[in-house]
């Protein structure tokens, strides 16, 4: 039976970033993912916000052109509110290539990444898989998505409040669009959230998300209806791909760590409860998680784990959680039209710009970079 210091379950951005940082600490790290290819099962649009682009070293050639304009539409689709920034606020990534880049970075740091290996369960330090033999792990990192099985096995908190999202992704003819982020507030197609259109210069992303219990006709039907006349959508120039999955919006979970392991990414609820953005939170929390895990494994002091405190983070989300409840309550076209009317005023536009262009979507969670390397060889 193999023995590792850290077993990371899930080869998404959170899992691979955490694995790279831990491997740089000279820990023996293994990553497993049930997917046979990182280009399949993608569940994110891949929108990186300015704060992430400023703070993290993302490969520029994998990012589309900068987006500075956001257009907010009422259900009628008439007279959208245009918000313009003097900086690039968003860039859309080729997420399949980003995942592969993150995989190579993790492996270069010393982590071993195994695909086509499905996590089954973990108990008393022994982790079992379908597709590979069991592994003994000193510590397990759950990066296995919004409905994390690792969280349940470790006795940690689990997500209970979700949106469900789905989008169409297809190539577009070069030079046919002007970069812009089109957002439609229409509870008939996206109850409690938005419909959106954005492109990365090569592909268009057309999607909807909302509370599943309010989607009476099903998300697939709602997405097709929205895409038929979605504002800003360019005509497909090739095959259309469907993506989708659950989006936790209950805020960061309270109990994130125990002596057997911890949670990162969607498994930790590391998603902005208001905007439902998860890429910036997953990178920030992964850095804290790696520092905490390395410190705990180096010292054996359980008090180190208290630095990864979900309760402390939740206290910084009170305003966003309140606005999430307000957003969730917009369930009729008339209410949505009224909400957009409010946003047309000076105060409303300032609030919208603060949400869409501000630096506070997800707070800083800890010092960067991670702790210095452990001075011992790999086993």
Short mmCIF file of N, CA and C in Angstrom, two decimals, residues 115-195:
data_model
loop_
_atom_site.label_atom_id
_atom_site.label_comp_id
_atom_site.label_asym_id
_atom_site.label_seq_id
_atom_site.Cartn_x
_atom_site.Cartn_y
_atom_site.Cartn_z
N UNK A 115 -5.43 10.40 -13.10
CA UNK A 115 -6.77 10.58 -13.64
C UNK A 115 -7.43 9.22 -13.84
N UNK A 116 -8.76 9.23 -13.93
CA UNK A 116 -9.50 7.99 -14.08
C UNK A 116 -9.53 7.16 -12.81
N UNK A 117 -9.35 7.83 -11.66
CA UNK A 117 -9.35 7.15 -10.35
C UNK A 117 -10.46 7.78 -9.51
N UNK A 118 -11.47 7.00 -9.18
CA UNK A 118 -12.62 7.53 -8.44
C UNK A 118 -12.47 7.27 -6.95
N UNK A 119 -12.58 8.33 -6.18
CA UNK A 119 -12.56 8.24 -4.72
C UNK A 119 -13.80 7.47 -4.23
N UNK A 120 -13.59 6.53 -3.32
CA UNK A 120 -14.70 5.76 -2.75
C UNK A 120 -14.98 6.21 -1.32
N UNK A 121 -13.97 6.12 -0.45
CA UNK A 121 -14.15 6.58 0.92
C UNK A 121 -12.80 6.66 1.62
N UNK A 122 -12.81 7.25 2.81
CA UNK A 122 -11.61 7.36 3.64
C UNK A 122 -11.98 7.05 5.07
N UNK A 123 -11.13 6.27 5.74
CA UNK A 123 -11.38 5.92 7.13
C UNK A 123 -10.05 5.55 7.78
N UNK A 124 -9.77 6.17 8.94
CA UNK A 124 -8.57 5.85 9.72
C UNK A 124 -7.29 5.98 8.90
N UNK A 125 -7.27 6.98 8.00
CA UNK A 125 -6.07 7.23 7.22
C UNK A 125 -5.93 6.39 5.97
N UNK A 126 -6.85 5.46 5.73
CA UNK A 126 -6.80 4.63 4.53
C UNK A 126 -7.86 5.13 3.55
N UNK A 127 -7.43 5.43 2.33
CA UNK A 127 -8.33 5.94 1.29
C UNK A 127 -8.49 4.88 0.22
N UNK A 128 -9.74 4.58 -0.11
CA UNK A 128 -10.03 3.56 -1.11
C UNK A 128 -10.55 4.22 -2.39
N UNK A 129 -10.23 3.56 -3.52
CA UNK A 129 -10.60 4.07 -4.84
C UNK A 129 -11.21 2.96 -5.69
N UNK A 130 -11.93 3.40 -6.70
CA UNK A 130 -12.30 2.51 -7.79
C UNK A 130 -11.36 2.86 -8.94
N UNK A 131 -10.57 1.88 -9.39
CA UNK A 131 -9.63 2.14 -10.46
C UNK A 131 -8.20 2.17 -10.00
N UNK A 132 -7.96 1.98 -8.70
CA UNK A 132 -6.59 1.94 -8.18
C UNK A 132 -6.63 1.31 -6.79
N UNK A 133 -5.46 0.88 -6.33
CA UNK A 133 -5.37 0.31 -5.00
C UNK A 133 -5.47 1.36 -3.92
N UNK A 134 -5.72 0.95 -2.65
CA UNK A 134 -5.84 1.91 -1.56
C UNK A 134 -4.53 2.62 -1.26
N UNK A 135 -4.64 3.75 -0.59
CA UNK A 135 -3.50 4.58 -0.22
C UNK A 135 -3.63 4.97 1.25
N UNK A 136 -2.53 4.95 1.95
CA UNK A 136 -2.50 5.50 3.30
C UNK A 136 -2.08 6.96 3.21
N UNK A 137 -2.89 7.85 3.76
CA UNK A 137 -2.62 9.28 3.67
C UNK A 137 -2.63 9.89 5.07
N UNK A 138 -1.61 10.69 5.37
CA UNK A 138 -1.59 11.41 6.64
C UNK A 138 -2.68 12.48 6.69
N UNK A 139 -3.05 13.01 5.52
CA UNK A 139 -3.98 14.13 5.46
C UNK A 139 -4.70 14.07 4.13
N UNK A 140 -6.00 14.36 4.13
CA UNK A 140 -6.80 14.32 2.90
C UNK A 140 -7.37 15.71 2.64
N UNK A 141 -7.22 16.19 1.42
CA UNK A 141 -7.79 17.48 1.00
C UNK A 141 -8.97 17.20 0.08
N UNK A 142 -10.14 17.63 0.49
CA UNK A 142 -11.34 17.47 -0.32
C UNK A 142 -11.50 18.63 -1.27
N UNK A 143 -11.22 18.39 -2.55
CA UNK A 143 -11.42 19.39 -3.60
C UNK A 143 -12.37 18.79 -4.63
N UNK A 144 -13.34 18.03 -4.12
CA UNK A 144 -14.19 17.20 -4.98
C UNK A 144 -15.57 17.79 -5.24
N UNK A 145 -15.67 19.12 -5.23
CA UNK A 145 -16.87 19.76 -5.72
C UNK A 145 -17.91 20.08 -4.67
N UNK A 146 -19.00 20.68 -5.16
CA UNK A 146 -20.03 21.24 -4.28
C UNK A 146 -20.68 20.19 -3.40
N UNK A 147 -20.82 18.98 -3.90
CA UNK A 147 -21.42 17.89 -3.11
C UNK A 147 -20.32 16.91 -2.73
N UNK A 148 -19.44 17.36 -1.87
CA UNK A 148 -18.21 16.65 -1.55
C UNK A 148 -18.47 15.39 -0.73
N UNK A 149 -17.96 14.26 -1.23
CA UNK A 149 -18.00 13.01 -0.45
C UNK A 149 -16.91 13.00 0.61
N UNK A 150 -15.80 13.66 0.32
CA UNK A 150 -14.74 13.75 1.31
C UNK A 150 -15.23 14.46 2.57
N UNK A 151 -16.00 15.54 2.39
CA UNK A 151 -16.52 16.28 3.54
C UNK A 151 -17.34 15.38 4.45
N UNK A 152 -18.17 14.55 3.87
CA UNK A 152 -19.00 13.64 4.67
C UNK A 152 -18.14 12.61 5.39
N UNK A 153 -17.16 12.06 4.69
CA UNK A 153 -16.32 11.03 5.31
C UNK A 153 -15.47 11.58 6.44
N UNK A 154 -15.07 12.86 6.34
CA UNK A 154 -14.24 13.47 7.38
C UNK A 154 -15.08 14.08 8.50
N UNK A 155 -16.41 14.06 8.35
CA UNK A 155 -17.27 14.65 9.37
C UNK A 155 -17.27 16.16 9.37
N UNK A 156 -16.94 16.77 8.22
CA UNK A 156 -16.94 18.22 8.09
C UNK A 156 -18.27 18.71 7.55
N UNK A 157 -18.46 20.02 7.50
CA UNK A 157 -19.72 20.57 7.02
C UNK A 157 -19.88 20.33 5.51
N UNK A 158 -21.14 20.32 5.07
CA UNK A 158 -21.44 20.13 3.65
C UNK A 158 -22.33 21.28 3.17
N UNK A 159 -22.26 21.59 1.90
CA UNK A 159 -23.09 22.64 1.31
C UNK A 159 -24.55 22.20 1.28
N UNK A 160 -25.44 23.15 1.56
CA UNK A 160 -26.87 22.84 1.56
C UNK A 160 -27.70 23.81 0.72
N UNK A 161 -27.11 24.93 0.32
CA UNK A 161 -27.84 25.91 -0.50
C UNK A 161 -27.14 26.03 -1.85
N UNK A 162 -27.91 25.78 -2.90
CA UNK A 162 -27.32 25.73 -4.24
C UNK A 162 -28.14 26.52 -5.25
N UNK A 163 -27.43 27.09 -6.21
CA UNK A 163 -27.99 27.38 -7.52
C UNK A 163 -27.59 26.23 -8.43
N UNK A 164 -28.28 26.09 -9.54
CA UNK A 164 -27.84 25.18 -10.57
C UNK A 164 -27.64 26.00 -11.84
N UNK A 165 -26.52 25.79 -12.50
CA UNK A 165 -26.20 26.57 -13.68
C UNK A 165 -25.96 25.70 -14.89
N UNK A 166 -26.20 26.25 -16.06
CA UNK A 166 -25.93 25.54 -17.31
C UNK A 166 -25.61 26.57 -18.39
N UNK A 167 -24.73 26.20 -19.29
CA UNK A 167 -24.39 27.12 -20.36
C UNK A 167 -24.04 26.38 -21.64
N UNK A 168 -24.15 27.12 -22.73
CA UNK A 168 -23.72 26.66 -24.05
C UNK A 168 -22.41 27.35 -24.37
N UNK A 169 -21.45 26.60 -24.86
CA UNK A 169 -20.15 27.15 -25.24
C UNK A 169 -19.89 26.75 -26.69
N UNK A 170 -19.58 27.72 -27.53
CA UNK A 170 -19.33 27.40 -28.93
C UNK A 170 -18.35 28.40 -29.54
N UNK A 171 -17.62 27.98 -30.56
CA UNK A 171 -16.69 28.92 -31.23
C UNK A 171 -17.45 30.00 -31.97
N UNK A 172 -16.79 31.15 -32.12
CA UNK A 172 -17.35 32.26 -32.87
C UNK A 172 -16.33 32.73 -33.90
N UNK A 173 -16.82 33.37 -34.94
CA UNK A 173 -15.93 33.89 -35.96
C UNK A 173 -15.10 35.04 -35.38
N UNK A 174 -13.82 35.04 -35.67
CA UNK A 174 -12.92 36.05 -35.13
C UNK A 174 -13.33 37.45 -35.57
N UNK A 175 -13.30 38.40 -34.63
CA UNK A 175 -13.58 39.79 -34.95
C UNK A 175 -15.03 40.14 -35.12
N UNK A 176 -15.94 39.24 -34.74
CA UNK A 176 -17.37 39.50 -34.94
C UNK A 176 -18.04 40.11 -33.72
N UNK A 177 -17.35 40.19 -32.59
CA UNK A 177 -17.96 40.72 -31.37
C UNK A 177 -17.04 41.74 -30.72
N UNK A 178 -17.64 42.61 -29.92
CA UNK A 178 -16.91 43.53 -29.07
C UNK A 178 -17.00 43.00 -27.65
N UNK A 179 -15.86 42.83 -26.96
CA UNK A 179 -15.91 42.24 -25.62
C UNK A 179 -16.87 42.99 -24.70
N UNK A 180 -17.83 42.27 -24.15
CA UNK A 180 -18.79 42.82 -23.19
C UNK A 180 -19.41 41.67 -22.43
N UNK A 181 -19.88 41.99 -21.24
CA UNK A 181 -20.52 41.01 -20.37
C UNK A 181 -21.99 41.40 -20.30
N UNK A 182 -22.85 40.60 -20.92
CA UNK A 182 -24.28 40.86 -20.95
C UNK A 182 -24.95 40.05 -19.84
N UNK A 183 -25.65 40.74 -18.94
CA UNK A 183 -26.32 40.08 -17.81
C UNK A 183 -27.80 40.42 -17.84
N UNK A 184 -28.65 39.40 -17.81
CA UNK A 184 -30.09 39.58 -17.91
C UNK A 184 -30.74 39.14 -16.60
N UNK A 185 -31.41 40.08 -15.95
CA UNK A 185 -32.14 39.78 -14.72
C UNK A 185 -33.57 39.43 -15.10
N UNK A 186 -33.86 38.13 -15.19
CA UNK A 186 -35.18 37.67 -15.62
C UNK A 186 -35.52 36.37 -14.88
N UNK A 187 -36.36 36.44 -13.86
CA UNK A 187 -36.67 35.25 -13.07
C UNK A 187 -37.42 34.17 -13.84
N UNK A 188 -37.91 34.49 -15.03
CA UNK A 188 -38.57 33.45 -15.82
C UNK A 188 -37.58 32.44 -16.37
N UNK A 189 -36.32 32.86 -16.57
CA UNK A 189 -35.31 31.94 -17.08
C UNK A 189 -34.18 31.69 -16.09
N UNK A 190 -34.01 32.60 -15.11
CA UNK A 190 -32.91 32.47 -14.14
C UNK A 190 -33.39 32.93 -12.77
N UNK A 191 -34.30 32.18 -12.12
CA UNK A 191 -34.87 32.62 -10.84
C UNK A 191 -33.82 32.69 -9.73
N UNK A 192 -33.62 33.90 -9.22
CA UNK A 192 -32.65 34.08 -8.14
C UNK A 192 -31.26 34.38 -8.61
N UNK A 193 -31.05 34.46 -9.93
CA UNK A 193 -29.72 34.78 -10.43
C UNK A 193 -29.85 35.48 -11.77
N UNK A 194 -29.01 35.12 -12.76
CA UNK A 194 -28.91 35.84 -14.02
C UNK A 194 -28.83 34.89 -15.21
N UNK A 195 -29.18 35.43 -16.36
CA UNK A 195 -28.72 34.86 -17.62
C UNK A 195 -27.54 35.69 -18.09
#
